[in-house]
Coordinates of C-alpha atoms and ligand atoms in Angstrom, one line a residue:
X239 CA 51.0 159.8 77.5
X240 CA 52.7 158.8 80.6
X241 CA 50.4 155.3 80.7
X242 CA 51.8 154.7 77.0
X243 CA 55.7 155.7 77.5
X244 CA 55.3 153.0 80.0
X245 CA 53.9 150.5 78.2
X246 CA 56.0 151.2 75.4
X247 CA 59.4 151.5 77.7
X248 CA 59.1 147.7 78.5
X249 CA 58.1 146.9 75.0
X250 CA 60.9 148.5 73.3
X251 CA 64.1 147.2 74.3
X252 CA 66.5 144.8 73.2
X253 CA 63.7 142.7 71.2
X254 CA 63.7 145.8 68.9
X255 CA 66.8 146.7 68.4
X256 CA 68.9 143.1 68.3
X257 CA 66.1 140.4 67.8
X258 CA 63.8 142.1 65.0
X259 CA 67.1 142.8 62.7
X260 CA 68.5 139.4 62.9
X261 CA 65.2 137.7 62.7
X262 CA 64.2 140.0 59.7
X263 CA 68.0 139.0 58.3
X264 CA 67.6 135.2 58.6
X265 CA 64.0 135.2 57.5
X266 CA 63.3 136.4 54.3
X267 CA 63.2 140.4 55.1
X268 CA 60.2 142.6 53.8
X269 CA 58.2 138.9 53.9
X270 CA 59.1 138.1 57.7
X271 CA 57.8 142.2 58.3
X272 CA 54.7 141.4 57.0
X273 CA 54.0 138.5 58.6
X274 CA 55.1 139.8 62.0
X275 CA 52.7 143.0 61.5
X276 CA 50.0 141.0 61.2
X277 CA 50.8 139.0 64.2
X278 CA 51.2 141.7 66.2
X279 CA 47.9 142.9 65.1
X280 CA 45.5 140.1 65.3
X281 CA 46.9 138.0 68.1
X282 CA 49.3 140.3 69.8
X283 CA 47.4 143.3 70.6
X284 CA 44.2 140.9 72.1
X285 CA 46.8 139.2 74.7
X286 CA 47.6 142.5 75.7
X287 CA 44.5 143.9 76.1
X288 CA 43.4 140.7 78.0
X289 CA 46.4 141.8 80.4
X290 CA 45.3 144.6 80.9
X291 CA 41.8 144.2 81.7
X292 CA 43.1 141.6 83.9
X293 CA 45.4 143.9 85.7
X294 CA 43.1 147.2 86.1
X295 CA 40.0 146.0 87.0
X296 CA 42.1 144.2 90.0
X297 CA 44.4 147.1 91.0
X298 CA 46.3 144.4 92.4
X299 CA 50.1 142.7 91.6
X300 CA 50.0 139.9 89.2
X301 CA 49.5 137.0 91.7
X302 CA 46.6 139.0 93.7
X303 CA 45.1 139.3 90.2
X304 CA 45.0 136.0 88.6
X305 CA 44.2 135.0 92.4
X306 CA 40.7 137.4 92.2
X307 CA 39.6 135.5 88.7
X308 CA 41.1 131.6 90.1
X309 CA 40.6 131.1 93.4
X310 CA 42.6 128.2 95.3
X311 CA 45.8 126.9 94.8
X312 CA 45.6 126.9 91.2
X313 CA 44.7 130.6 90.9
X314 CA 48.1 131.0 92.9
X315 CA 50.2 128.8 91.0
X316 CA 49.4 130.9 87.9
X317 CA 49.9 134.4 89.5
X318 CA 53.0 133.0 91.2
X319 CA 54.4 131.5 87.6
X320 CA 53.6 135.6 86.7
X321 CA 55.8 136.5 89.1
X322 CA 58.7 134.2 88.6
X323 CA 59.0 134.5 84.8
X324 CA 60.2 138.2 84.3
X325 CA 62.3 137.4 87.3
X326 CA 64.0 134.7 85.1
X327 CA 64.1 136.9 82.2
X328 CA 65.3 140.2 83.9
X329 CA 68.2 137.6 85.2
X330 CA 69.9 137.0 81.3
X331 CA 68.3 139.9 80.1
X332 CA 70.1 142.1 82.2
X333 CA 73.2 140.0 80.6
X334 CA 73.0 141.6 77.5
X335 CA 72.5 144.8 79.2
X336 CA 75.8 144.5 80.3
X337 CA 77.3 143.9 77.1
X338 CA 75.6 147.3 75.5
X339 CA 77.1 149.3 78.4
X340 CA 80.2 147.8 77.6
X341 CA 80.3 148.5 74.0
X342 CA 79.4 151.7 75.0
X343 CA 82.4 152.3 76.5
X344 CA 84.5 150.8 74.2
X345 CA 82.3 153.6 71.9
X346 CA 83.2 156.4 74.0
X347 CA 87.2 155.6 73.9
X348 CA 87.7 155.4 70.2
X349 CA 87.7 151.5 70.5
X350 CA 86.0 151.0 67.0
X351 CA 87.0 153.9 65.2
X352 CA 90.6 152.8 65.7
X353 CA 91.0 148.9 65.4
X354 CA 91.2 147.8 61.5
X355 CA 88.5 145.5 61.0
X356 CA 90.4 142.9 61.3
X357 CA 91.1 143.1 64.6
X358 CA 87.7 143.6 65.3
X359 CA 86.7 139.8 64.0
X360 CA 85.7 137.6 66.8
X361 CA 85.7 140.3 69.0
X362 CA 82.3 139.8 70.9
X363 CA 83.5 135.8 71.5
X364 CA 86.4 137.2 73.0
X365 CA 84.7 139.8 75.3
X366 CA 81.5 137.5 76.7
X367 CA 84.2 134.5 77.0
X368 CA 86.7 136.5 79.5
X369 CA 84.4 136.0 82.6
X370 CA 84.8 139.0 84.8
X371 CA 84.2 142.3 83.0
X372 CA 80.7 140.9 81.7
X373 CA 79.9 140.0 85.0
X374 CA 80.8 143.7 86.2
X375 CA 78.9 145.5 83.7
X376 CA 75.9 142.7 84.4
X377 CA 75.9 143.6 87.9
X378 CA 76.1 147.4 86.4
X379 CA 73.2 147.2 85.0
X380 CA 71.4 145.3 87.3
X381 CA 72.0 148.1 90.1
X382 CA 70.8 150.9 87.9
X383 CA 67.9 149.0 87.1
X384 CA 67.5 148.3 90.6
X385 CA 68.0 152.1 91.5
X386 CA 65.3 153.2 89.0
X387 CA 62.3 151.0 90.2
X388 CA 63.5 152.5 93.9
X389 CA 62.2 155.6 93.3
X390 CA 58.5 154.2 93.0
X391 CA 56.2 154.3 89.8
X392 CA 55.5 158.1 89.9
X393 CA 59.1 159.2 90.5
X394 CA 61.4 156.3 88.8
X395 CA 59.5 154.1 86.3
X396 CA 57.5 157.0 85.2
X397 CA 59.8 159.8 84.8
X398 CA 62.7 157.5 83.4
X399 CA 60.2 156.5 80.1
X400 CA 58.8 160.1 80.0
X401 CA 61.7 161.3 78.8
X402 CA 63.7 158.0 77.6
X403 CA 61.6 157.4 74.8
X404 CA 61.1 160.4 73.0
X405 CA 64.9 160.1 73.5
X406 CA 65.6 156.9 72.0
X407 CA 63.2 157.5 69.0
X408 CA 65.2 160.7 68.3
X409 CA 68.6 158.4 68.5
X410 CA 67.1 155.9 65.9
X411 CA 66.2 158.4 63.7
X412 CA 69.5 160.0 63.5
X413 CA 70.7 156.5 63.0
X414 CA 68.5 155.7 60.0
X415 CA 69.4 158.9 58.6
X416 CA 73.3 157.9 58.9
X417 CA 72.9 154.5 57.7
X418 CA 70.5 155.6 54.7
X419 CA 73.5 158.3 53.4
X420 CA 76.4 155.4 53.4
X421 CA 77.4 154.0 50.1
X422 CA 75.4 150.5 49.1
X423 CA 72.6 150.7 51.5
X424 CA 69.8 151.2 48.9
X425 CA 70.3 147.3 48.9
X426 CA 69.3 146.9 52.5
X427 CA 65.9 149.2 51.8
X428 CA 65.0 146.7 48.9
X429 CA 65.6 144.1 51.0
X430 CA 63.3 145.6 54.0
X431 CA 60.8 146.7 51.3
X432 CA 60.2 143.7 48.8
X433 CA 58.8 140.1 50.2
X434 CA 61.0 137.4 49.5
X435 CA 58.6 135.0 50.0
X436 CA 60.6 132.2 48.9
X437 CA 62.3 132.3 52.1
X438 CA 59.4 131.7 53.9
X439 CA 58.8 128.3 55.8
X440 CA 57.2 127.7 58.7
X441 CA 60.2 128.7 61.3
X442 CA 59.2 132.1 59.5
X443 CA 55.5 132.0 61.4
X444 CA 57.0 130.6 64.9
X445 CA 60.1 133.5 64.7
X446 CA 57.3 136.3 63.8
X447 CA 55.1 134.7 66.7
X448 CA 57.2 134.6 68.9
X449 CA 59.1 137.8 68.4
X450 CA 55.8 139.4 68.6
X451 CA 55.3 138.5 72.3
X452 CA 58.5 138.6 73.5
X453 CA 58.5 142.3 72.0
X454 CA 55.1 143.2 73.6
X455 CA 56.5 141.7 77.1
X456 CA 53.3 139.6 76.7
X457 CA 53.0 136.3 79.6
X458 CA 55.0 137.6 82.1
X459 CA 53.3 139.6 84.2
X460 CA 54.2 143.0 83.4
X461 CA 51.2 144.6 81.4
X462 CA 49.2 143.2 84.3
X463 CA 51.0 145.0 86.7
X464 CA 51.6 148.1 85.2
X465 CA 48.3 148.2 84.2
X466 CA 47.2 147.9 87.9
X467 CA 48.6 151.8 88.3
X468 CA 46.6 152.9 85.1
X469 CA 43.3 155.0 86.4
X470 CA 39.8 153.8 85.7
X471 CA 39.4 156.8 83.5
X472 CA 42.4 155.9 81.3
X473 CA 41.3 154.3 77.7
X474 CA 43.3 150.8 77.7
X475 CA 42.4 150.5 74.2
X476 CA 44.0 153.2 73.3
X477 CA 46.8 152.2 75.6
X478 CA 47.4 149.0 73.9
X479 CA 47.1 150.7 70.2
X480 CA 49.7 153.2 71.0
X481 CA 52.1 151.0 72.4
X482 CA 51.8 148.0 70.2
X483 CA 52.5 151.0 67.3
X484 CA 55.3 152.5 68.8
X485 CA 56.4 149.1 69.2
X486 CA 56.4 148.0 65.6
X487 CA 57.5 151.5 64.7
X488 CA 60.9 151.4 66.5
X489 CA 61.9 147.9 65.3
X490 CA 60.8 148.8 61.7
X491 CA 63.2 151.8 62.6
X492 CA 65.7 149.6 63.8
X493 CA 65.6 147.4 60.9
X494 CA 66.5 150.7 59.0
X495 CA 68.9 151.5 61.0
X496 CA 70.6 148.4 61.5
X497 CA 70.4 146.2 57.6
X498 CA 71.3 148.9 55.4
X499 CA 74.3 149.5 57.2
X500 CA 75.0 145.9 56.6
X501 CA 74.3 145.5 53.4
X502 CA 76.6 148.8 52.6
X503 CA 79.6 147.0 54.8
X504 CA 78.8 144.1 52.1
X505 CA 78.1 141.2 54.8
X506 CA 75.7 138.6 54.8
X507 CA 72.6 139.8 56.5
X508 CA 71.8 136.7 58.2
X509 CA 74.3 136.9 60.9
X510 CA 72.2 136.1 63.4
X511 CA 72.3 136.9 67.0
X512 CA 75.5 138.1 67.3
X513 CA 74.3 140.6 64.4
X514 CA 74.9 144.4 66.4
X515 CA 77.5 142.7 68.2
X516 CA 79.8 141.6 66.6
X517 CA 79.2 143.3 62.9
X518 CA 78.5 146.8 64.0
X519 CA 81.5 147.7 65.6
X520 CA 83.6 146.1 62.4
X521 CA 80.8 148.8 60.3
X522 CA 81.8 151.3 62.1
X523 CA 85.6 150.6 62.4
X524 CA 85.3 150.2 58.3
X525 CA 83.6 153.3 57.9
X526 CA 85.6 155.5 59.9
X527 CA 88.2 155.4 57.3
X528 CA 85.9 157.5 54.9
X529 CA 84.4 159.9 58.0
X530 CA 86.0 159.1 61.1
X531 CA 83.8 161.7 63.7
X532 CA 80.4 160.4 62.1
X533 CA 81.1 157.6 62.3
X534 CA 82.6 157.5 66.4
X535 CA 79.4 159.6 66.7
X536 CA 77.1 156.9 65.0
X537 CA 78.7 154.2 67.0
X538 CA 78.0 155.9 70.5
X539 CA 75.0 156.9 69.9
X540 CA 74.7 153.2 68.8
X541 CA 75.1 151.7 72.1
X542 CA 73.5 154.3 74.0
X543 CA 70.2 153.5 72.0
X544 CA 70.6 149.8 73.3
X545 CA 71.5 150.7 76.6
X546 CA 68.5 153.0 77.3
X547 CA 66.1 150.5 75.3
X548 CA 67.3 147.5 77.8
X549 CA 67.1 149.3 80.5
X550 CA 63.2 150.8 80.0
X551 CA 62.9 147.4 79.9
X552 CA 64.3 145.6 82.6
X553 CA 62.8 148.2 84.9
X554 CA 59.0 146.7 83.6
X555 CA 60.6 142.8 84.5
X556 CA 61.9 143.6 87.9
X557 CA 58.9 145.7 89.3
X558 CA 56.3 142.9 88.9
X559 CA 58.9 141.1 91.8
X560 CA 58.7 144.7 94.0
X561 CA 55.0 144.9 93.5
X562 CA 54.3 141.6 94.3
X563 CA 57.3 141.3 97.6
X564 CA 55.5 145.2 98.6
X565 CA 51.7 144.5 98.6
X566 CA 51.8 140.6 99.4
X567 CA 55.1 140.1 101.4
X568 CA 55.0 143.3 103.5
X569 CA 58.3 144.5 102.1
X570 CA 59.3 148.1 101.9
X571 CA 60.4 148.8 98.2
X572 CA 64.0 149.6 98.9
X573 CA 64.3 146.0 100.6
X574 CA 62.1 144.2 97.5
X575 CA 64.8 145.8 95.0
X576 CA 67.6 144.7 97.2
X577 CA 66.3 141.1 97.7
X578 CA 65.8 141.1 94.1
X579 CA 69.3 142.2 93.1
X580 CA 71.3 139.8 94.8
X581 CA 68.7 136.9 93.7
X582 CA 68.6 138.1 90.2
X583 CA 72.4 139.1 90.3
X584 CA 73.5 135.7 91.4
X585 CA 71.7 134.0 88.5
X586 CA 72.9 136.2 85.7
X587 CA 75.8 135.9 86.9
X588 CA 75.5 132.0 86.3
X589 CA 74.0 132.6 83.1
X590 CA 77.2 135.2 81.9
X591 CA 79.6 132.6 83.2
X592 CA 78.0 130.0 81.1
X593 CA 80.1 131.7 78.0
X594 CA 83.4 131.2 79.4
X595 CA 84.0 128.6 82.3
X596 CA 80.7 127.6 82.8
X597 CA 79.9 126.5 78.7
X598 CA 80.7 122.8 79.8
X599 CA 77.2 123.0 81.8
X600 CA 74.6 122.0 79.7
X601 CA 71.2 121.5 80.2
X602 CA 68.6 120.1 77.6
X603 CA 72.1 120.5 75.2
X604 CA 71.9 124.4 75.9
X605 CA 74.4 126.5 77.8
X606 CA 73.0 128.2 80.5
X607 CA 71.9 131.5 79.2
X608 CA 70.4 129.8 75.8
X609 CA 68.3 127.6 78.4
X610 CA 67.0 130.8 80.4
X611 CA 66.1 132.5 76.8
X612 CA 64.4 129.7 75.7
X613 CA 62.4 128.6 78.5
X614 CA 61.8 132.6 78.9
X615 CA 60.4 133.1 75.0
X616 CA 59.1 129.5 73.8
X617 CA 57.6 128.0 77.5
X618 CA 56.5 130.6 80.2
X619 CA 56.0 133.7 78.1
X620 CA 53.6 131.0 76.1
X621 CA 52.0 129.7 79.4
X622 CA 51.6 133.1 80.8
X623 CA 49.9 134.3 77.7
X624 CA 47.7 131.5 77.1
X625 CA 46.7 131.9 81.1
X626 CA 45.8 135.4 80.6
X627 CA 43.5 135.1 77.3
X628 CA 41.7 132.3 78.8
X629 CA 41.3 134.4 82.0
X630 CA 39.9 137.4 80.1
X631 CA 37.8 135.7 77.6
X632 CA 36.7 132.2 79.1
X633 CA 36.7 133.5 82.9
X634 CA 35.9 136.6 83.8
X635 CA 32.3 137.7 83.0
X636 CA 31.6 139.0 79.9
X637 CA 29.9 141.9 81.3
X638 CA 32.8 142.8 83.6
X639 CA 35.2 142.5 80.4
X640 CA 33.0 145.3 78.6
X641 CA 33.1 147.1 81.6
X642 CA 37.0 147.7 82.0
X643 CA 37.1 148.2 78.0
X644 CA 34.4 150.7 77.8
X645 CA 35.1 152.1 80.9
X646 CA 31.6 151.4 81.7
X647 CA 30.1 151.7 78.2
X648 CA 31.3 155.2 78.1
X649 CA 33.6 155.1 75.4
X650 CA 31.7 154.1 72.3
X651 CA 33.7 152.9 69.7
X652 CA 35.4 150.5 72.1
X653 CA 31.7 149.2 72.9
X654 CA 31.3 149.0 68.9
X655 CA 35.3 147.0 68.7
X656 CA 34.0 144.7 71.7
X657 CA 32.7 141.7 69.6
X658 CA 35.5 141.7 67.5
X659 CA 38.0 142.0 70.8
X660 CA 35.9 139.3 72.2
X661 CA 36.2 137.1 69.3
X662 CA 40.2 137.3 68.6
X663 CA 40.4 136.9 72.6
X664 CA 38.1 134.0 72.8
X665 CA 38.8 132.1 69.7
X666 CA 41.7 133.5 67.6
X667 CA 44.2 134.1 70.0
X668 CA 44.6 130.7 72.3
X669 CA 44.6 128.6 68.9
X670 CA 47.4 131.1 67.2
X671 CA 48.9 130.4 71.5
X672 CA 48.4 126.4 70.6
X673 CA 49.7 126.9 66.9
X674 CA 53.3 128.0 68.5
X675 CA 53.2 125.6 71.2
X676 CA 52.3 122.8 68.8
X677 CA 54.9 124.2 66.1
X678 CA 57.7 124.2 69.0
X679 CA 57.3 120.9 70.1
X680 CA 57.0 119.3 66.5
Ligands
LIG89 N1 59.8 143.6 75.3 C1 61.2 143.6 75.6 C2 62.1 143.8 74.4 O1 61.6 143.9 73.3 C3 61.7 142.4 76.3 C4 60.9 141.9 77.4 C5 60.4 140.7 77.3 C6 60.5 142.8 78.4 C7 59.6 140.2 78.3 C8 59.7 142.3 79.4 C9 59.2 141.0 79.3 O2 63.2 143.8 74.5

């Protein structure tokens, strides 16, 4: 269970709670679900499991593992790109961190409850364009992310997830519950129920893709290296199963969580990514005139949900850095994580700027933080993932493949899944990699 809570604190995190809705919202609702499911399920799960093979049998950090299967300077290039991706992510990520522990205290004094809608409108352009508070709360977050991976896997990463998220499935639930009781929400349950496949086009297959592996924290590095701590004994199968269906079982959650309460506040559901930003808080300020303490209650509990999911998160991104600075660098952990702040820090600070003083900076015809998302999720999450199937199915010996997923022809039904496993990681999954790639660049 501990292996799994893990696994399933890095996947479930903000990709859940404020990706899925949106992308569900803009694409078509039930429809884009079904799509994603499937993803998740066919192309998904193999990456992962290709991760973690890769990372177990080497016991090693990311770059000593891709190093084992490619030796030379090409083998390091790939472990190092491993490295420096969640480093990049954990950098903007940790961004949006910020803003959730912000909102959370705006929750926690009354903020919402008490402004009229109205005053609410444009609220979140307002907050991420005054510079310095997002900043704060970045470099907030940051340090308590910082301070959790300190304490070591056993007695930081461990613990935290262990009882985080039992934690946050309890918050969601209450959440669904809340949102399912307001007036008008049936409409959002129709809408996450029946397939509108008319909406469907083929952004629909990229979002669902690519959603899929940003949600599963696939290419970067991290399900190597936490697989690195799982024990030989450990099923990774059955790893991988649970966490990629706790996975799609939170952001189904959120969805219900989230839409219904949209579609009962009578907005548009395709907001987009300013979605639990900017329309919750005017949701909750509208509904407090009917029950003012749920909803202050809802509203917290809110933003604590997205504060615990980010940060189960961002703990997975920034110990792939401290694993690899400890067993390869010689540093002590408390140095890694301190080394890692102020690097990290310093560019999510850049990216947070690049709302307010900084949005004149373009690069590609992005600001700043855009450019760091999308190089994260449509570039070297891509890269990463397409290295790792290739190095699980093409690379490493078959026999040493069945080994780490049988745990040495032990367990049985994995040996009876292998030639399927084999064949979605040898054949299905780097052309579905390709397909996005392609789909991206076209
Ligand atoms: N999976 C995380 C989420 O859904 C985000 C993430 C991406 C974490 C990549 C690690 C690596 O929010």
């Amino acid at each position: 269970m501990a292996v799994i809570a893990a696994f399933a604190g890095s996947a479930i995190g903000l990709g859940n709670i404020w990706r899925f809705p949106y992308l569900v919202g803009e694409n078509g609702g039930a429809a884009f679900i079904l799509i994603y499911i499937a993803f998740t399920l066919i192309l998904s799960l193999p990456i992962f499991l290709a991760e973690s093979v890769i990372g177990r049998s080497s016991q090693a950090n990311c770059r000593a593992a891709v190093g084992f299967l490619v030796p030379g300077r090409v083998g390091q290039m790939f472990g190092l790109l491993m490295v420096f991706t969640p480093l990049w992510v954990v950098s903007y990520y940790s961004v949006v961190g910020g803003w959730s522990i912000d909102y959370l205290v705006q929750a926690c004094c009354l903020d919402f409850v008490h402004a009229t809608p109205d005053q609410l409108a444009g609220g979140f352009e307002r907050f991420i364009a005054r510079p310095w508070l997002p900043i704060l709360f970045h470099l907030v977050f940051m340090g308590i992310t910082v301070a959790v991976v300190a304490f070591g896997v056993k007695d930081g990463i461990e613990k935290f997830c262990k009882w985080s998220i039992p934690t946050l499935f309890v918050l969601i639930v209450f959440l669904v519950v809340y949102s399912l009781t307001l007036p008008g929400s049936f409409k959002g349950v129709e809408y996450l129920l029946k397939p509108d496949f008319s909406k469907v086009t083929a952004h629909t297959f990229i979002d669902a893709l690519g959603q899929s592996f940003f949600s599963l924290s696939l290419g970067t590095g991290i399900v190597i290296t936490y697989s690195s701590y799982v024990k030989k004994n450990e099923n990774l199968v059955v790893a991988g199963v649970g966490t990629a269906v706790s996975d799609l079982l939170f952001a189904l959650l959120a969805g219900f969580a989230i839409l219904p309460a949209v579609f009962s506040a009578g907005i548009e559901p395709g907001a987009g990514p300013t979605l639990i930003f900017d329309t919750l808080p005017y949701i909750f300020s509208s509904l407090a005139q009917h029950a003012p303490i749920l909803s202050t209650v809802a509203s917290i509990l809110f933003f604590l949900a997205i504060f615990i999911a980010a940060l189960t998160s961002s703990i997975s991104l920034l110990e792939v850095g401290v694993a690899y600075l400890t067993e390869e660098r010689g540093f002590k952990r408390g140095w890694a994580c301190v080394l890692l702040f102020v690097l990290c820090g310093a560019f999510g600070t850049l990216c947070s700027l690049s709302f307010g003083p900084l949005s004149q900076v373009k690069l590609f015809g992005l600001n700043l933080f855009d450019f760091a998302d999308s190089t994260a999720s449509n570039v070297l999450m891509v890269l990463g993932s397409l290295i790792s199937v290739v190095l699980a199915g093409w690379v490493m010996p078959r026999k040493a493949l069945f080994h780490e997923l049988t745990n040495g022809g032990v367990l049985r039904k994995n040996a009876r899944l292998f030639p399927l496993i084999l064949f979605l990681l040898r054949y299905v999954a780097p052309i579905g990699i390709l397909m996005l790639v392609l789909s991206s660049v076209l």
